[in-house]
Short mmCIF file of N, CA and C in Angstrom, two decimals:
data_model
loop_
_atom_site.label_atom_id
_atom_site.label_comp_id
_atom_site.label_asym_id
_atom_site.label_seq_id
_atom_site.Cartn_x
_atom_site.Cartn_y
_atom_site.Cartn_z
N UNK A 14 -17.36 -90.52 -22.60
CA UNK A 14 -17.58 -89.30 -21.84
C UNK A 14 -18.53 -89.51 -20.68
N UNK A 15 -19.44 -90.44 -20.79
CA UNK A 15 -20.36 -90.72 -19.69
C UNK A 15 -19.69 -91.67 -18.72
N UNK A 16 -18.72 -91.14 -18.03
CA UNK A 16 -17.96 -91.95 -17.10
C UNK A 16 -17.33 -91.06 -16.04
N UNK A 17 -17.00 -91.64 -14.93
CA UNK A 17 -16.29 -90.90 -13.90
C UNK A 17 -14.80 -91.00 -14.07
N UNK A 18 -14.37 -91.85 -15.03
CA UNK A 18 -12.94 -92.02 -15.26
C UNK A 18 -12.35 -90.78 -15.90
N UNK A 19 -11.03 -90.65 -15.74
CA UNK A 19 -10.31 -89.56 -16.41
C UNK A 19 -10.42 -89.75 -17.93
N UNK A 20 -10.61 -88.63 -18.60
CA UNK A 20 -10.71 -88.65 -20.06
C UNK A 20 -9.40 -88.09 -20.62
N UNK A 21 -8.77 -88.85 -21.53
CA UNK A 21 -7.52 -88.42 -22.13
C UNK A 21 -7.63 -88.47 -23.65
N UNK A 22 -6.76 -87.73 -24.33
CA UNK A 22 -6.77 -87.72 -25.78
C UNK A 22 -6.48 -89.13 -26.33
N UNK A 23 -5.50 -89.88 -25.82
CA UNK A 23 -5.25 -91.21 -26.34
C UNK A 23 -6.47 -92.13 -26.17
N UNK A 24 -7.16 -92.02 -25.03
CA UNK A 24 -8.35 -92.86 -24.81
C UNK A 24 -9.47 -92.50 -25.79
N UNK A 25 -9.67 -91.21 -26.02
CA UNK A 25 -10.71 -90.78 -26.95
C UNK A 25 -10.38 -91.24 -28.36
N UNK A 26 -9.12 -91.09 -28.77
CA UNK A 26 -8.70 -91.54 -30.10
C UNK A 26 -8.93 -93.04 -30.25
N UNK A 27 -8.55 -93.79 -29.24
CA UNK A 27 -8.73 -95.24 -29.28
C UNK A 27 -10.21 -95.60 -29.42
N UNK A 28 -11.07 -94.96 -28.61
CA UNK A 28 -12.51 -95.22 -28.66
C UNK A 28 -13.12 -94.84 -30.02
N UNK A 29 -12.54 -93.81 -30.66
CA UNK A 29 -13.03 -93.36 -31.96
C UNK A 29 -12.40 -94.14 -33.11
N UNK A 30 -11.52 -95.09 -32.76
CA UNK A 30 -10.84 -95.93 -33.77
C UNK A 30 -9.98 -95.12 -34.74
N UNK A 31 -9.32 -94.09 -34.20
CA UNK A 31 -8.38 -93.29 -34.98
C UNK A 31 -7.08 -93.20 -34.19
N UNK A 32 -6.03 -92.82 -34.89
CA UNK A 32 -4.75 -92.65 -34.19
C UNK A 32 -4.79 -91.37 -33.37
N UNK A 33 -3.91 -91.29 -32.39
CA UNK A 33 -3.82 -90.08 -31.59
C UNK A 33 -3.41 -88.90 -32.48
N UNK A 34 -2.52 -89.16 -33.44
CA UNK A 34 -2.09 -88.11 -34.38
C UNK A 34 -3.29 -87.57 -35.17
N UNK A 35 -4.16 -88.45 -35.60
CA UNK A 35 -5.36 -88.01 -36.32
C UNK A 35 -6.25 -87.16 -35.42
N UNK A 36 -6.42 -87.59 -34.20
CA UNK A 36 -7.25 -86.80 -33.27
C UNK A 36 -6.67 -85.41 -33.09
N UNK A 37 -5.34 -85.31 -32.94
CA UNK A 37 -4.71 -84.01 -32.76
C UNK A 37 -4.74 -83.18 -34.03
N UNK A 38 -4.82 -83.81 -35.18
CA UNK A 38 -4.92 -83.08 -36.43
C UNK A 38 -6.21 -82.25 -36.48
N UNK A 39 -7.28 -82.82 -35.96
CA UNK A 39 -8.57 -82.15 -36.01
C UNK A 39 -8.87 -81.33 -34.74
N UNK A 40 -8.25 -81.71 -33.64
CA UNK A 40 -8.48 -81.03 -32.39
C UNK A 40 -7.14 -80.74 -31.71
N UNK A 41 -6.77 -79.47 -31.53
CA UNK A 41 -5.46 -79.15 -31.00
C UNK A 41 -5.24 -79.60 -29.56
N UNK A 42 -6.33 -79.83 -28.83
CA UNK A 42 -6.19 -80.23 -27.45
C UNK A 42 -7.46 -80.94 -26.99
N UNK A 43 -7.38 -81.52 -25.81
CA UNK A 43 -8.50 -82.27 -25.28
C UNK A 43 -9.73 -81.39 -25.06
N UNK A 44 -9.52 -80.15 -24.61
CA UNK A 44 -10.65 -79.27 -24.36
C UNK A 44 -11.47 -79.01 -25.62
N UNK A 45 -10.80 -78.75 -26.72
CA UNK A 45 -11.55 -78.49 -27.97
C UNK A 45 -12.26 -79.75 -28.46
N UNK A 46 -11.64 -80.91 -28.29
CA UNK A 46 -12.28 -82.16 -28.67
C UNK A 46 -13.52 -82.40 -27.81
N UNK A 47 -13.38 -82.19 -26.51
CA UNK A 47 -14.53 -82.41 -25.61
C UNK A 47 -15.65 -81.41 -25.87
N UNK A 48 -15.27 -80.17 -26.17
CA UNK A 48 -16.31 -79.16 -26.48
C UNK A 48 -17.14 -79.60 -27.67
N UNK A 49 -16.46 -80.11 -28.69
CA UNK A 49 -17.17 -80.60 -29.88
C UNK A 49 -18.02 -81.83 -29.55
N UNK A 50 -17.43 -82.75 -28.80
CA UNK A 50 -18.14 -83.99 -28.48
C UNK A 50 -19.34 -83.76 -27.57
N UNK A 51 -19.25 -82.77 -26.70
CA UNK A 51 -20.32 -82.50 -25.74
C UNK A 51 -21.41 -81.61 -26.31
N UNK A 52 -21.17 -80.99 -27.44
CA UNK A 52 -22.18 -80.11 -28.04
C UNK A 52 -23.45 -80.92 -28.28
N UNK A 53 -24.53 -80.42 -27.81
CA UNK A 53 -25.81 -81.09 -27.98
C UNK A 53 -26.09 -82.17 -26.97
N UNK A 54 -25.18 -82.45 -26.08
CA UNK A 54 -25.38 -83.48 -25.04
C UNK A 54 -26.20 -82.99 -23.86
N UNK A 55 -26.30 -81.67 -23.72
CA UNK A 55 -26.97 -81.10 -22.55
C UNK A 55 -28.30 -80.49 -23.01
N UNK A 56 -29.36 -80.75 -22.28
CA UNK A 56 -30.65 -80.16 -22.66
C UNK A 56 -30.68 -78.66 -22.48
N UNK A 57 -31.58 -78.02 -23.18
CA UNK A 57 -31.74 -76.58 -23.03
C UNK A 57 -32.26 -76.28 -21.64
N UNK A 58 -32.09 -75.04 -21.16
CA UNK A 58 -32.65 -74.67 -19.86
C UNK A 58 -34.17 -74.88 -19.81
N UNK A 59 -34.84 -74.59 -20.89
CA UNK A 59 -36.32 -74.78 -20.92
C UNK A 59 -36.68 -76.24 -20.71
N UNK A 60 -35.94 -77.10 -21.37
CA UNK A 60 -36.23 -78.54 -21.22
C UNK A 60 -35.83 -79.02 -19.82
N UNK A 61 -34.70 -78.54 -19.33
CA UNK A 61 -34.23 -78.94 -17.99
C UNK A 61 -35.21 -78.53 -16.91
N UNK A 62 -35.86 -77.40 -17.09
CA UNK A 62 -36.81 -76.89 -16.07
C UNK A 62 -38.26 -77.14 -16.46
N UNK A 63 -38.50 -78.05 -17.35
CA UNK A 63 -39.89 -78.34 -17.79
C UNK A 63 -40.80 -78.73 -16.64
N UNK A 64 -40.25 -79.41 -15.64
CA UNK A 64 -41.10 -79.85 -14.51
C UNK A 64 -41.59 -78.70 -13.67
N UNK A 65 -40.94 -77.53 -13.77
CA UNK A 65 -41.38 -76.35 -13.02
C UNK A 65 -41.73 -75.20 -13.95
N UNK A 66 -42.06 -75.52 -15.17
CA UNK A 66 -42.37 -74.47 -16.16
C UNK A 66 -43.53 -73.59 -15.72
N UNK A 67 -44.49 -74.15 -14.99
CA UNK A 67 -45.64 -73.37 -14.56
C UNK A 67 -45.43 -72.69 -13.21
N UNK A 68 -44.29 -72.92 -12.61
CA UNK A 68 -44.02 -72.33 -11.29
C UNK A 68 -43.38 -70.95 -11.44
N UNK A 69 -43.82 -70.03 -10.63
CA UNK A 69 -43.16 -68.71 -10.61
C UNK A 69 -42.28 -68.56 -9.36
N UNK A 70 -42.13 -69.65 -8.62
CA UNK A 70 -41.32 -69.63 -7.39
C UNK A 70 -39.83 -69.79 -7.75
N UNK A 71 -39.05 -68.71 -7.62
CA UNK A 71 -37.65 -68.83 -8.00
C UNK A 71 -36.85 -69.80 -7.14
N UNK A 72 -37.26 -69.97 -5.89
CA UNK A 72 -36.53 -70.91 -5.01
C UNK A 72 -36.72 -72.34 -5.53
N UNK A 73 -37.95 -72.70 -5.88
CA UNK A 73 -38.22 -74.03 -6.43
C UNK A 73 -37.49 -74.21 -7.77
N UNK A 74 -37.52 -73.19 -8.60
CA UNK A 74 -36.89 -73.27 -9.92
C UNK A 74 -35.36 -73.39 -9.81
N UNK A 75 -34.77 -72.65 -8.88
CA UNK A 75 -33.32 -72.74 -8.65
C UNK A 75 -32.95 -74.13 -8.12
N UNK A 76 -33.77 -74.70 -7.25
CA UNK A 76 -33.50 -76.03 -6.74
C UNK A 76 -33.49 -77.06 -7.88
N UNK A 77 -34.47 -76.98 -8.77
CA UNK A 77 -34.55 -77.92 -9.90
C UNK A 77 -33.36 -77.71 -10.83
N UNK A 78 -33.03 -76.46 -11.13
CA UNK A 78 -31.91 -76.15 -12.02
C UNK A 78 -30.60 -76.67 -11.45
N UNK A 79 -30.41 -76.47 -10.16
CA UNK A 79 -29.17 -76.90 -9.51
C UNK A 79 -29.03 -78.41 -9.53
N UNK A 80 -30.09 -79.10 -9.15
CA UNK A 80 -30.04 -80.56 -9.13
C UNK A 80 -29.84 -81.10 -10.54
N UNK A 81 -30.49 -80.50 -11.50
CA UNK A 81 -30.34 -80.95 -12.92
C UNK A 81 -28.86 -80.82 -13.34
N UNK A 82 -28.28 -79.66 -13.12
CA UNK A 82 -26.91 -79.44 -13.54
C UNK A 82 -25.97 -80.45 -12.87
N UNK A 83 -26.10 -80.61 -11.56
CA UNK A 83 -25.16 -81.46 -10.84
C UNK A 83 -25.31 -82.94 -11.21
N UNK A 84 -26.50 -83.38 -11.51
CA UNK A 84 -26.69 -84.78 -11.95
C UNK A 84 -26.04 -84.99 -13.33
N UNK A 85 -26.13 -83.98 -14.19
CA UNK A 85 -25.44 -84.10 -15.48
C UNK A 85 -23.93 -84.05 -15.31
N UNK A 86 -23.45 -83.22 -14.39
CA UNK A 86 -22.02 -83.17 -14.12
C UNK A 86 -21.54 -84.56 -13.68
N UNK A 87 -22.29 -85.20 -12.80
CA UNK A 87 -21.88 -86.54 -12.36
C UNK A 87 -21.89 -87.53 -13.51
N UNK A 88 -22.87 -87.43 -14.39
CA UNK A 88 -22.95 -88.33 -15.55
C UNK A 88 -21.74 -88.18 -16.46
N UNK A 89 -21.31 -86.94 -16.66
CA UNK A 89 -20.20 -86.65 -17.58
C UNK A 89 -18.93 -86.23 -16.79
N UNK A 90 -18.77 -86.79 -15.61
CA UNK A 90 -17.74 -86.32 -14.68
C UNK A 90 -16.34 -86.30 -15.28
N UNK A 91 -15.94 -87.34 -15.99
CA UNK A 91 -14.59 -87.38 -16.54
C UNK A 91 -14.36 -86.25 -17.52
N UNK A 92 -15.32 -86.01 -18.40
CA UNK A 92 -15.19 -84.93 -19.38
C UNK A 92 -15.26 -83.57 -18.71
N UNK A 93 -16.13 -83.42 -17.72
CA UNK A 93 -16.25 -82.13 -17.02
C UNK A 93 -14.94 -81.81 -16.29
N UNK A 94 -14.38 -82.79 -15.62
CA UNK A 94 -13.11 -82.54 -14.91
C UNK A 94 -12.01 -82.17 -15.91
N UNK A 95 -11.97 -82.81 -17.06
CA UNK A 95 -10.95 -82.47 -18.07
C UNK A 95 -11.15 -81.05 -18.58
N UNK A 96 -12.39 -80.64 -18.76
CA UNK A 96 -12.64 -79.26 -19.21
C UNK A 96 -12.23 -78.26 -18.14
N UNK A 97 -12.52 -78.55 -16.88
CA UNK A 97 -12.13 -77.65 -15.78
C UNK A 97 -10.60 -77.55 -15.75
N UNK A 98 -9.93 -78.70 -15.83
CA UNK A 98 -8.46 -78.70 -15.80
C UNK A 98 -7.89 -77.86 -16.92
N UNK A 99 -8.47 -77.96 -18.11
CA UNK A 99 -7.99 -77.19 -19.25
C UNK A 99 -8.13 -75.70 -19.00
N UNK A 100 -9.21 -75.29 -18.36
CA UNK A 100 -9.42 -73.86 -18.14
C UNK A 100 -8.56 -73.33 -16.99
N UNK A 101 -8.17 -74.22 -16.10
CA UNK A 101 -7.26 -73.79 -15.02
C UNK A 101 -5.87 -73.53 -15.57
N UNK A 102 -5.41 -74.43 -16.47
CA UNK A 102 -4.07 -74.27 -17.01
C UNK A 102 -4.03 -73.30 -18.19
N UNK A 103 -5.18 -73.11 -18.87
CA UNK A 103 -5.26 -72.20 -20.00
C UNK A 103 -6.56 -71.41 -19.89
N UNK A 104 -6.58 -70.31 -19.15
CA UNK A 104 -7.81 -69.56 -18.93
C UNK A 104 -8.53 -69.16 -20.22
N UNK A 105 -7.79 -68.99 -21.31
CA UNK A 105 -8.46 -68.62 -22.57
C UNK A 105 -9.33 -69.75 -23.09
N UNK A 106 -9.15 -70.96 -22.58
CA UNK A 106 -9.97 -72.09 -22.99
C UNK A 106 -11.34 -72.08 -22.30
N UNK A 107 -11.54 -71.16 -21.38
CA UNK A 107 -12.84 -71.11 -20.68
C UNK A 107 -14.01 -70.95 -21.64
N UNK A 108 -13.77 -70.30 -22.76
CA UNK A 108 -14.84 -70.12 -23.74
C UNK A 108 -15.31 -71.45 -24.35
N UNK A 109 -14.47 -72.47 -24.26
CA UNK A 109 -14.84 -73.78 -24.79
C UNK A 109 -15.80 -74.53 -23.89
N UNK A 110 -15.83 -74.15 -22.60
CA UNK A 110 -16.71 -74.86 -21.66
C UNK A 110 -18.16 -74.49 -21.93
N UNK A 111 -19.04 -75.47 -21.88
CA UNK A 111 -20.45 -75.12 -22.06
C UNK A 111 -20.92 -74.24 -20.91
N UNK A 112 -21.69 -73.23 -21.22
CA UNK A 112 -22.17 -72.29 -20.21
C UNK A 112 -23.55 -72.65 -19.69
N UNK A 113 -23.79 -73.94 -19.53
CA UNK A 113 -25.11 -74.40 -19.13
C UNK A 113 -25.59 -73.76 -17.84
N UNK A 114 -24.71 -73.61 -16.87
CA UNK A 114 -25.14 -73.09 -15.58
C UNK A 114 -25.74 -71.71 -15.71
N UNK A 115 -25.19 -70.88 -16.60
CA UNK A 115 -25.70 -69.52 -16.75
C UNK A 115 -27.08 -69.50 -17.37
N UNK A 116 -27.30 -70.34 -18.36
CA UNK A 116 -28.64 -70.47 -18.95
C UNK A 116 -29.66 -70.98 -17.96
N UNK A 117 -29.25 -71.97 -17.13
CA UNK A 117 -30.15 -72.50 -16.12
C UNK A 117 -30.48 -71.44 -15.08
N UNK A 118 -29.50 -70.71 -14.64
CA UNK A 118 -29.73 -69.66 -13.64
C UNK A 118 -30.65 -68.58 -14.20
N UNK A 119 -30.36 -68.13 -15.40
CA UNK A 119 -31.21 -67.10 -16.03
C UNK A 119 -32.65 -67.58 -16.15
N UNK A 120 -32.83 -68.80 -16.62
CA UNK A 120 -34.18 -69.33 -16.83
C UNK A 120 -34.89 -69.54 -15.48
N UNK A 121 -34.16 -70.01 -14.47
CA UNK A 121 -34.76 -70.24 -13.17
C UNK A 121 -35.23 -68.93 -12.54
N UNK A 122 -34.49 -67.86 -12.79
CA UNK A 122 -34.82 -66.57 -12.16
C UNK A 122 -35.74 -65.69 -13.05
N UNK A 123 -36.09 -66.17 -14.20
CA UNK A 123 -36.93 -65.37 -15.12
C UNK A 123 -38.18 -64.82 -14.47
N UNK A 124 -38.89 -65.57 -13.62
CA UNK A 124 -40.11 -65.02 -13.03
C UNK A 124 -39.88 -63.80 -12.13
N UNK A 125 -38.66 -63.60 -11.64
CA UNK A 125 -38.42 -62.45 -10.75
C UNK A 125 -37.56 -61.38 -11.44
N UNK A 126 -37.32 -61.54 -12.72
CA UNK A 126 -36.47 -60.58 -13.44
C UNK A 126 -37.04 -59.17 -13.38
N UNK A 127 -38.36 -59.04 -13.38
CA UNK A 127 -38.97 -57.72 -13.31
C UNK A 127 -39.26 -57.27 -11.90
N UNK A 128 -39.08 -58.16 -10.93
CA UNK A 128 -39.37 -57.84 -9.53
C UNK A 128 -38.14 -57.32 -8.81
N UNK A 129 -37.01 -57.96 -9.06
CA UNK A 129 -35.77 -57.55 -8.39
C UNK A 129 -35.14 -56.36 -9.09
N UNK A 130 -34.50 -55.54 -8.29
CA UNK A 130 -33.69 -54.44 -8.83
C UNK A 130 -32.65 -55.06 -9.75
N UNK A 131 -32.36 -54.47 -10.91
CA UNK A 131 -31.39 -55.07 -11.85
C UNK A 131 -30.03 -55.38 -11.19
N UNK A 132 -29.54 -54.50 -10.33
CA UNK A 132 -28.26 -54.76 -9.67
C UNK A 132 -28.36 -55.95 -8.74
N UNK A 133 -29.47 -56.05 -8.01
CA UNK A 133 -29.67 -57.19 -7.11
C UNK A 133 -29.81 -58.49 -7.89
N UNK A 134 -30.49 -58.44 -9.02
CA UNK A 134 -30.63 -59.63 -9.86
C UNK A 134 -29.27 -60.06 -10.39
N UNK A 135 -28.49 -59.12 -10.86
CA UNK A 135 -27.12 -59.46 -11.33
C UNK A 135 -26.29 -60.06 -10.22
N UNK A 136 -26.39 -59.49 -9.01
CA UNK A 136 -25.61 -60.01 -7.89
C UNK A 136 -26.05 -61.43 -7.55
N UNK A 137 -27.36 -61.67 -7.55
CA UNK A 137 -27.85 -63.02 -7.27
C UNK A 137 -27.35 -64.01 -8.32
N UNK A 138 -27.37 -63.61 -9.57
CA UNK A 138 -26.87 -64.50 -10.64
C UNK A 138 -25.38 -64.80 -10.43
N UNK A 139 -24.61 -63.81 -10.05
CA UNK A 139 -23.19 -64.03 -9.79
C UNK A 139 -23.00 -64.95 -8.59
N UNK A 140 -23.78 -64.71 -7.53
CA UNK A 140 -23.68 -65.56 -6.34
C UNK A 140 -24.03 -67.01 -6.68
N UNK A 141 -25.09 -67.18 -7.45
CA UNK A 141 -25.50 -68.53 -7.83
C UNK A 141 -24.47 -69.20 -8.76
N UNK A 142 -23.80 -68.43 -9.59
CA UNK A 142 -22.80 -68.99 -10.50
C UNK A 142 -21.64 -69.64 -9.73
N UNK A 143 -21.37 -69.13 -8.54
CA UNK A 143 -20.31 -69.72 -7.73
C UNK A 143 -20.77 -71.08 -7.15
N UNK A 144 -22.04 -71.13 -6.78
CA UNK A 144 -22.59 -72.30 -6.10
C UNK A 144 -23.12 -73.37 -7.04
N UNK A 145 -23.84 -72.96 -8.06
CA UNK A 145 -24.44 -73.88 -9.01
C UNK A 145 -23.39 -74.26 -10.02
N UNK A 146 -22.49 -75.15 -9.60
CA UNK A 146 -21.32 -75.42 -10.44
C UNK A 146 -20.72 -76.77 -10.17
N UNK A 147 -20.03 -77.26 -11.18
CA UNK A 147 -19.27 -78.50 -11.06
C UNK A 147 -18.20 -78.33 -9.99
N UNK A 148 -17.60 -77.16 -9.94
CA UNK A 148 -16.53 -76.93 -8.96
C UNK A 148 -17.03 -77.09 -7.53
N UNK A 149 -18.22 -76.58 -7.25
CA UNK A 149 -18.80 -76.73 -5.91
C UNK A 149 -19.05 -78.18 -5.60
N UNK A 150 -19.60 -78.89 -6.56
CA UNK A 150 -19.86 -80.33 -6.38
C UNK A 150 -18.57 -81.09 -6.11
N UNK A 151 -17.54 -80.83 -6.90
CA UNK A 151 -16.28 -81.55 -6.75
C UNK A 151 -15.59 -81.16 -5.44
N UNK A 152 -15.74 -79.93 -4.98
CA UNK A 152 -15.17 -79.55 -3.68
C UNK A 152 -15.78 -80.39 -2.56
N UNK A 153 -17.10 -80.58 -2.65
CA UNK A 153 -17.78 -81.35 -1.61
C UNK A 153 -17.48 -82.85 -1.69
N UNK A 154 -17.39 -83.39 -2.90
CA UNK A 154 -17.11 -84.83 -3.01
C UNK A 154 -15.63 -85.14 -2.81
N UNK A 155 -14.76 -84.31 -3.33
CA UNK A 155 -13.32 -84.61 -3.28
C UNK A 155 -12.67 -84.15 -1.97
N UNK A 156 -12.98 -82.94 -1.54
CA UNK A 156 -12.31 -82.38 -0.37
C UNK A 156 -13.05 -82.66 0.92
N UNK A 157 -14.38 -82.57 0.88
CA UNK A 157 -15.18 -82.82 2.09
C UNK A 157 -15.59 -84.28 2.22
N UNK A 158 -15.31 -85.04 1.17
CA UNK A 158 -15.57 -86.48 1.15
C UNK A 158 -17.06 -86.83 1.31
N UNK A 159 -17.94 -85.95 0.82
CA UNK A 159 -19.37 -86.26 0.85
C UNK A 159 -19.69 -87.22 -0.29
N UNK A 160 -20.67 -88.05 -0.06
CA UNK A 160 -21.21 -88.90 -1.11
C UNK A 160 -21.91 -87.99 -2.12
N UNK A 161 -21.99 -88.36 -3.40
CA UNK A 161 -22.61 -87.49 -4.40
C UNK A 161 -24.00 -86.99 -4.01
N UNK A 162 -24.87 -87.85 -3.48
CA UNK A 162 -26.20 -87.42 -3.11
C UNK A 162 -26.20 -86.34 -2.02
N UNK A 163 -25.33 -86.52 -1.03
CA UNK A 163 -25.22 -85.52 0.03
C UNK A 163 -24.63 -84.21 -0.50
N UNK A 164 -23.69 -84.31 -1.41
CA UNK A 164 -23.10 -83.11 -2.02
C UNK A 164 -24.15 -82.35 -2.82
N UNK A 165 -24.94 -83.07 -3.62
CA UNK A 165 -26.01 -82.40 -4.39
C UNK A 165 -26.98 -81.71 -3.44
N UNK A 166 -27.38 -82.41 -2.38
CA UNK A 166 -28.31 -81.82 -1.42
C UNK A 166 -27.73 -80.57 -0.79
N UNK A 167 -26.45 -80.58 -0.48
CA UNK A 167 -25.79 -79.42 0.11
C UNK A 167 -25.78 -78.22 -0.85
N UNK A 168 -25.44 -78.49 -2.09
CA UNK A 168 -25.39 -77.39 -3.08
C UNK A 168 -26.80 -76.85 -3.34
N UNK A 169 -27.78 -77.71 -3.44
CA UNK A 169 -29.17 -77.27 -3.62
C UNK A 169 -29.60 -76.41 -2.43
N UNK A 170 -29.28 -76.86 -1.23
CA UNK A 170 -29.60 -76.08 -0.03
C UNK A 170 -28.97 -74.69 -0.06
N UNK A 171 -27.70 -74.65 -0.42
CA UNK A 171 -26.99 -73.36 -0.48
C UNK A 171 -27.59 -72.46 -1.53
N UNK A 172 -27.86 -73.00 -2.70
CA UNK A 172 -28.43 -72.20 -3.80
C UNK A 172 -29.80 -71.65 -3.45
N UNK A 173 -30.63 -72.48 -2.83
CA UNK A 173 -31.96 -72.01 -2.47
C UNK A 173 -31.92 -71.00 -1.32
N UNK A 174 -30.97 -71.18 -0.41
CA UNK A 174 -30.81 -70.20 0.68
C UNK A 174 -30.39 -68.85 0.13
N UNK A 175 -29.46 -68.83 -0.80
CA UNK A 175 -29.05 -67.57 -1.45
C UNK A 175 -30.22 -66.91 -2.17
N UNK A 176 -30.98 -67.73 -2.89
CA UNK A 176 -32.12 -67.19 -3.65
C UNK A 176 -33.16 -66.61 -2.70
N UNK A 177 -33.52 -67.35 -1.68
CA UNK A 177 -34.51 -66.89 -0.70
C UNK A 177 -34.07 -65.57 -0.06
N UNK A 178 -32.79 -65.47 0.28
CA UNK A 178 -32.27 -64.28 0.95
C UNK A 178 -32.29 -63.05 0.04
N UNK A 179 -32.21 -63.27 -1.27
CA UNK A 179 -32.20 -62.14 -2.20
C UNK A 179 -33.58 -61.62 -2.58
N UNK A 180 -34.60 -62.40 -2.24
CA UNK A 180 -35.97 -61.98 -2.61
C UNK A 180 -36.49 -60.91 -1.65
N UNK A 181 -37.28 -59.98 -2.17
CA UNK A 181 -37.87 -58.98 -1.30
C UNK A 181 -38.84 -59.64 -0.33
N UNK A 182 -38.95 -59.10 0.87
CA UNK A 182 -39.89 -59.63 1.87
C UNK A 182 -41.31 -59.38 1.40
N UNK A 183 -42.15 -60.39 1.61
CA UNK A 183 -43.55 -60.26 1.20
C UNK A 183 -44.37 -59.59 2.25
#
């Protein structure tokens, strides 16, 4: 799973030293197998944002959360792409995808949860969910042909710009 290569059911079965039939007996599809295999592989939002735990600056916290997510996406790129593909072809499989981005966004914005109007906070979370994502990273690397570091920098810039724009003027 820690690879940029495509992840397939036959490959996973081979690596686990079981037959493909055995793998399918326990997991009806690749998405359910990956969901099980990836459980516990991602740190909690609190752990991911430990370096900014004492910061109340949502822009700084969103930057750290975004970079953290995207670096993990790159580490598990093959599995992440397979999960995205499964949810595109079977939208009901979306529940199998880890919702790490939402936990990171919520935790990053916690210091302003009481400052922002609830509707504005919800809108910012929705806006960030579009940007703080594997899909955004893959759009930049695959379609725009950016190197991974440049793509991460671009997504972090966009996420922090959205966050800054949503904050009340001081």
